mmCIF file of C-alpha atoms in Angstrom:
data_model
loop_
_atom_site.group_PDB
_atom_site.id
_atom_site.type_symbol
_atom_site.label_atom_id
_atom_site.label_comp_id
_atom_site.label_asym_id
_atom_site.label_seq_id
_atom_site.Cartn_x
_atom_site.Cartn_y
_atom_site.Cartn_z
ATOM 1 C CA MET A 194 117.811 88.610 169.838
ATOM 2 C CA THR A 195 120.487 86.895 167.739
ATOM 3 C CA ASP A 196 123.766 86.253 169.416
ATOM 4 C CA GLN A 197 125.574 87.011 166.206
ATOM 5 C CA THR A 198 127.075 90.424 165.844
ATOM 6 C CA ALA A 199 128.615 92.229 162.856
ATOM 7 C CA SER A 200 132.227 91.390 162.137
ATOM 8 C CA LEU A 201 134.078 94.392 160.713
ATOM 9 C CA ASP A 202 137.135 95.699 158.984
ATOM 10 C CA TRP A 203 137.717 99.434 158.580
ATOM 11 C CA ARG A 204 138.697 101.185 155.395
ATOM 12 C CA THR A 205 140.167 104.685 155.533
ATOM 13 C CA THR A 206 138.760 107.066 152.899
ATOM 14 C CA ASP A 207 138.506 110.795 152.343
ATOM 15 C CA HIS A 208 135.146 110.583 154.115
ATOM 16 C CA GLY A 209 136.563 108.910 157.240
ATOM 17 C CA ALA A 210 136.678 105.302 158.379
ATOM 18 C CA VAL A 211 134.153 103.127 156.515
ATOM 19 C CA PRO A 212 133.086 99.826 158.111
ATOM 20 C CA VAL A 213 133.296 96.819 155.798
ATOM 21 C CA SER A 214 131.521 93.590 156.685
ATOM 22 C CA THR A 215 133.903 90.601 156.852
ATOM 23 C CA GLN A 216 130.902 88.326 156.693
ATOM 24 C CA PHE A 217 129.882 89.688 153.244
ATOM 25 C CA ASP A 218 133.056 91.565 152.081
ATOM 26 C CA ASP A 219 130.986 94.661 151.444
ATOM 27 C CA PRO A 220 131.079 98.275 152.791
ATOM 28 C CA TYR A 221 128.119 99.434 154.822
ATOM 29 C CA TYR A 222 127.576 102.487 152.720
ATOM 30 C CA SER A 223 128.992 104.252 149.713
ATOM 31 C CA LEU A 224 132.676 105.026 149.937
ATOM 32 C CA SER A 225 131.910 108.277 148.167
ATOM 33 C CA GLY A 226 129.311 109.585 150.679
ATOM 34 C CA GLY A 227 126.780 107.550 152.649
ATOM 35 C CA LEU A 228 124.504 110.391 153.608
ATOM 36 C CA ASP A 229 123.979 111.487 150.031
ATOM 37 C CA GLU A 230 123.441 107.892 148.986
ATOM 38 C CA THR A 231 120.659 107.446 151.516
ATOM 39 C CA ARG A 232 118.984 110.664 150.432
ATOM 40 C CA HIS A 233 119.136 109.656 146.761
ATOM 41 C CA VAL A 234 118.304 106.011 146.988
ATOM 42 C CA PHE A 235 115.956 105.609 149.879
ATOM 43 C CA LEU A 236 114.410 108.981 150.447
ATOM 44 C CA ALA A 237 114.050 110.206 146.843
ATOM 45 C CA GLY A 238 113.485 106.629 145.638
ATOM 46 C CA ASN A 239 110.418 106.467 147.894
ATOM 47 C CA ASP A 240 109.248 110.113 147.097
ATOM 48 C CA LEU A 241 110.221 111.240 150.641
ATOM 49 C CA PRO A 242 109.834 113.513 152.434
ATOM 50 C CA ALA A 243 106.883 114.646 150.203
ATOM 51 C CA ARG A 244 104.863 111.707 151.530
ATOM 52 C CA PHE A 245 105.316 112.542 155.137
ATOM 53 C CA THR A 246 101.734 113.365 155.897
ATOM 54 C CA GLY A 247 100.132 111.933 159.003
ATOM 55 C CA ASP A 248 101.303 108.640 160.494
ATOM 56 C CA PHE A 249 103.955 106.880 158.319
ATOM 57 C CA HIS A 250 105.717 103.542 158.621
ATOM 58 C CA ILE A 251 109.085 102.739 157.028
ATOM 59 C CA ALA A 252 110.516 99.224 157.053
ATOM 60 C CA GLU A 253 114.020 98.261 156.142
ATOM 61 C CA LEU A 254 116.055 95.174 155.371
ATOM 62 C CA GLY A 255 119.461 95.757 156.986
ATOM 63 C CA PHE A 256 119.851 98.255 159.828
ATOM 64 C CA GLY A 257 123.693 98.380 159.598
ATOM 65 C CA THR A 258 125.097 101.558 161.096
ATOM 66 C CA GLY A 259 121.650 103.182 161.417
ATOM 67 C CA LEU A 260 122.534 105.827 158.871
ATOM 68 C CA ASN A 261 119.306 105.323 156.917
ATOM 69 C CA LEU A 262 117.339 105.888 160.087
ATOM 70 C CA LEU A 263 119.282 108.999 161.002
ATOM 71 C CA THR A 264 118.932 110.497 157.543
ATOM 72 C CA THR A 265 115.199 109.803 157.617
ATOM 73 C CA TRP A 266 114.855 111.160 161.080
ATOM 74 C CA ALA A 267 116.467 114.455 159.991
ATOM 75 C CA ALA A 268 114.148 114.670 157.010
ATOM 76 C CA TRP A 269 111.108 113.948 159.161
ATOM 77 C CA GLU A 270 111.993 116.648 161.624
ATOM 78 C CA ALA A 271 112.747 119.118 158.769
ATOM 79 C CA ALA A 272 109.382 118.397 157.161
ATOM 80 C CA GLY A 273 107.543 119.262 160.367
ATOM 81 C CA ALA A 274 104.677 116.967 159.399
ATOM 82 C CA PRO A 275 102.080 115.964 162.034
ATOM 83 C CA GLY A 276 101.714 112.321 163.028
ATOM 84 C CA GLN A 277 103.962 109.480 164.073
ATOM 85 C CA LEU A 278 106.878 107.896 162.204
ATOM 86 C CA THR A 279 107.608 104.246 162.853
ATOM 87 C CA PHE A 280 110.892 102.816 161.573
ATOM 88 C CA THR A 281 111.148 99.042 161.631
ATOM 89 C CA SER A 282 114.349 97.344 160.512
ATOM 90 C CA PHE A 283 115.283 93.718 160.137
ATOM 91 C CA GLU A 284 118.908 92.984 160.938
ATOM 92 C CA ALA A 285 120.670 89.573 161.221
ATOM 93 C CA TYR A 286 124.023 90.882 162.475
ATOM 94 C CA PRO A 287 123.553 93.959 164.707
ATOM 95 C CA MET A 288 126.599 96.277 164.964
ATOM 96 C CA ALA A 289 128.023 96.925 168.384
ATOM 97 C CA PRO A 290 127.163 100.473 169.632
ATOM 98 C CA ALA A 291 130.834 101.422 169.820
ATOM 99 C CA ASP A 292 131.316 100.451 166.183
ATOM 100 C CA MET A 293 128.169 102.411 165.250
ATOM 101 C CA ALA A 294 129.549 105.455 166.984
ATOM 102 C CA ARG A 295 132.855 105.140 165.125
ATOM 103 C CA ALA A 296 131.184 104.719 161.714
ATOM 104 C CA LEU A 297 128.702 107.531 162.317
ATOM 105 C CA ALA A 298 131.348 110.006 163.347
ATOM 106 C CA ALA A 299 131.908 110.554 159.641
ATOM 107 C CA PHE A 300 128.568 112.389 159.432
ATOM 108 C CA PRO A 301 128.614 115.467 161.691
ATOM 109 C CA GLN A 302 125.421 116.644 159.972
ATOM 110 C CA VAL A 303 123.483 114.168 162.109
ATOM 111 C CA ALA A 304 125.694 114.133 165.206
ATOM 112 C CA PRO A 305 122.967 115.273 167.697
ATOM 113 C CA LEU A 306 120.697 112.470 166.477
ATOM 114 C CA VAL A 307 123.488 109.959 166.697
ATOM 115 C CA ASP A 308 123.897 110.927 170.352
ATOM 116 C CA THR A 309 120.257 110.386 171.047
ATOM 117 C CA LEU A 310 120.139 107.068 169.260
ATOM 118 C CA LEU A 311 123.107 105.652 171.140
ATOM 119 C CA GLN A 312 121.791 106.916 174.498
ATOM 120 C CA ARG A 313 118.242 105.527 174.067
ATOM 121 C CA TRP A 314 118.608 102.368 171.928
ATOM 122 C CA THR A 315 120.484 99.100 172.122
ATOM 123 C CA PRO A 316 120.160 96.158 169.725
ATOM 124 C CA ASP A 317 118.002 94.195 172.076
ATOM 125 C CA ALA A 318 115.779 97.096 173.192
ATOM 126 C CA GLY A 319 112.680 96.315 171.156
ATOM 127 C CA PRO A 320 110.451 99.294 170.174
ATOM 128 C CA THR A 321 112.146 102.453 171.384
ATOM 129 C CA ALA A 322 110.788 105.975 171.435
ATOM 130 C CA LEU A 323 113.557 108.213 170.165
ATOM 131 C CA THR A 324 111.332 111.281 170.198
ATOM 132 C CA ASP A 325 107.682 111.968 170.873
ATOM 133 C CA SER A 326 106.961 111.295 167.166
ATOM 134 C CA LEU A 327 109.583 108.663 166.199
ATOM 135 C CA THR A 328 109.646 104.971 167.247
ATOM 136 C CA LEU A 329 112.487 102.623 166.198
ATOM 137 C CA ASN A 330 112.136 98.846 166.280
ATOM 138 C CA VAL A 331 115.025 96.707 165.114
ATOM 139 C CA ILE A 332 114.019 93.066 164.800
ATOM 140 C CA THR A 333 117.152 90.907 165.021
ATOM 141 C CA GLY A 334 117.565 87.567 163.312
ATOM 142 C CA ASP A 335 117.267 86.149 159.794
ATOM 143 C CA ALA A 336 114.619 88.177 157.931
ATOM 144 C CA ARG A 337 113.519 85.119 156.095
ATOM 145 C CA GLN A 338 112.224 83.885 159.496
ATOM 146 C CA THR A 339 111.293 87.127 161.177
ATOM 147 C CA LEU A 340 109.516 88.997 158.326
ATOM 148 C CA PRO A 341 106.827 86.381 157.678
ATOM 149 C CA THR A 342 105.738 86.532 161.354
ATOM 150 C CA TRP A 343 105.752 90.387 161.514
ATOM 151 C CA ASP A 344 102.286 91.857 161.845
ATOM 152 C CA GLY A 345 103.096 95.301 160.370
ATOM 153 C CA ARG A 346 102.729 96.797 156.922
ATOM 154 C CA ALA A 347 105.075 99.535 155.677
ATOM 155 C CA ASP A 348 104.284 102.573 153.590
ATOM 156 C CA ALA A 349 107.864 102.558 152.277
ATOM 157 C CA TRP A 350 110.611 99.937 152.223
ATOM 158 C CA PHE A 351 114.355 100.509 152.220
ATOM 159 C CA LEU A 352 115.895 97.328 150.670
ATOM 160 C CA ASP A 353 119.369 97.808 151.880
ATOM 161 C CA GLY A 354 120.943 94.403 152.319
ATOM 162 C CA PHE A 355 124.503 93.862 151.207
ATOM 163 C CA SER A 356 125.056 93.353 147.444
ATOM 164 C CA PRO A 357 122.870 90.593 145.900
ATOM 165 C CA ALA A 358 126.011 88.930 144.701
ATOM 166 C CA LYS A 359 127.499 88.810 148.224
ATOM 167 C CA ASN A 360 124.375 88.319 150.351
ATOM 168 C CA PRO A 361 121.831 86.563 148.117
ATOM 169 C CA ALA A 362 119.667 85.529 151.079
ATOM 170 C CA LEU A 363 118.169 89.036 151.468
ATOM 171 C CA TRP A 364 117.171 89.106 147.786
ATOM 172 C CA GLU A 365 115.497 85.738 147.422
ATOM 173 C CA PRO A 366 112.115 85.785 145.614
ATOM 174 C CA ALA A 367 110.352 84.325 148.662
ATOM 175 C CA LEU A 368 111.611 87.179 150.915
ATOM 176 C CA LEU A 369 110.736 89.855 148.386
ATOM 177 C CA ALA A 370 107.282 88.311 148.197
ATOM 178 C CA GLN A 371 107.073 88.849 151.959
ATOM 179 C CA VAL A 372 108.119 92.469 151.437
ATOM 180 C CA TYR A 373 105.151 92.852 149.139
ATOM 181 C CA ALA A 374 102.807 91.150 151.526
ATOM 182 C CA HIS A 375 103.887 93.559 154.238
ATOM 183 C CA THR A 376 103.480 96.683 152.125
ATOM 184 C CA ALA A 377 100.476 98.952 152.540
ATOM 185 C CA PRO A 378 98.360 99.792 149.471
ATOM 186 C CA ASP A 379 100.132 102.433 147.375
ATOM 187 C CA GLY A 380 103.275 101.632 149.334
ATOM 188 C CA THR A 381 106.687 101.808 147.789
ATOM 189 C CA ALA A 382 110.128 100.265 147.873
ATOM 190 C CA ALA A 383 113.536 101.337 146.705
ATOM 191 C CA THR A 384 116.968 99.780 146.417
ATOM 192 C CA TYR A 385 120.369 100.717 145.012
ATOM 193 C CA SER A 386 120.383 97.353 143.170
ATOM 194 C CA ALA A 387 119.446 97.210 139.483
ATOM 195 C CA ALA A 388 120.179 93.509 139.191
ATOM 196 C CA GLY A 389 117.812 91.775 136.765
ATOM 197 C CA HIS A 390 116.885 88.967 139.146
ATOM 198 C CA VAL A 391 116.003 91.475 141.912
ATOM 199 C CA ARG A 392 113.735 93.440 139.540
ATOM 200 C CA GLN A 393 112.109 90.258 138.254
ATOM 201 C CA SER A 394 111.476 88.987 141.836
ATOM 202 C CA LEU A 395 109.876 92.322 142.805
ATOM 203 C CA THR A 396 107.727 92.146 139.627
ATOM 204 C CA ASP A 397 106.749 88.548 140.330
ATOM 205 C CA ALA A 398 105.826 89.532 143.867
ATOM 206 C CA GLY A 399 103.272 91.985 142.548
ATOM 207 C CA PHE A 400 105.108 95.333 142.433
ATOM 208 C CA THR A 401 105.153 97.717 139.575
ATOM 209 C CA VAL A 402 108.833 98.125 139.046
ATOM 210 C CA GLY A 403 110.771 101.137 137.703
ATOM 211 C CA ARG A 404 114.404 102.045 137.003
ATOM 212 C CA ILE A 405 115.886 105.446 137.684
ATOM 213 C CA PRO A 406 119.392 106.907 137.758
ATOM 214 C CA GLY A 407 121.567 105.458 140.564
ATOM 215 C CA PHE A 408 123.904 107.110 143.003
ATOM 216 C CA GLY A 409 127.539 107.840 142.276
ATOM 217 C CA ARG A 410 129.088 105.346 139.913
ATOM 218 C CA LYS A 411 125.938 103.192 139.781
ATOM 219 C CA ARG A 412 124.100 103.893 136.501
ATOM 220 C CA HIS A 413 120.712 102.699 137.710
ATOM 221 C CA MET A 414 118.668 101.762 140.798
ATOM 222 C CA THR A 415 115.219 100.216 141.295
ATOM 223 C CA THR A 416 111.911 101.565 142.601
ATOM 224 C CA ALA A 417 108.731 99.632 143.149
ATOM 225 C CA ARG A 418 105.133 100.436 144.033
ATOM 226 C CA ARG A 419 102.224 98.311 145.211
ATOM 227 C CA ALA A 420 98.922 99.132 143.586
#
């Protein structure tokens, strides 16, 4: 596990206290509604929950507050699909559990899941069974080092690093090529970013790249599929 943890400021909004990374000067989720953002960008962007049939593996760049996991978890349970869901996240700066609890208090819709997450998982826990059908594994450290050595392949990727302009390391062509290499056939990826260099790097990696309407004030976002 990395000994580096997230350094935060807190910004008060109509939606509660939003954590802002002081390392990257960027909020962890949309100031206008993080839950809706996750549903739009990462679930709908990967055609979920329609693809929840049998065993399914989601991987993510940037665990953050855990909101993407929680939103996915709720959708998985609502879908009632058979099989196992594995959620693997790569995170360089894990957030302290107390900070996660404060951030996630803004989302009462997933409060029971938050309680279970914080009771059963810690940043250094390794693979953790959150339910009989859901396993979480947060791999800490620089994804440029940890992803190439990972032996998994994801059916869907959530590319949720901080803004490419503020955290370019998570959007480097070499790392996105590793995302492609660790994507199952017919697997997908989605990101809120529509930056031209991100789209080009995903294309160069081998993905078929699309552009769809973004969330909130963002006009566009990016989807990708591996043939």
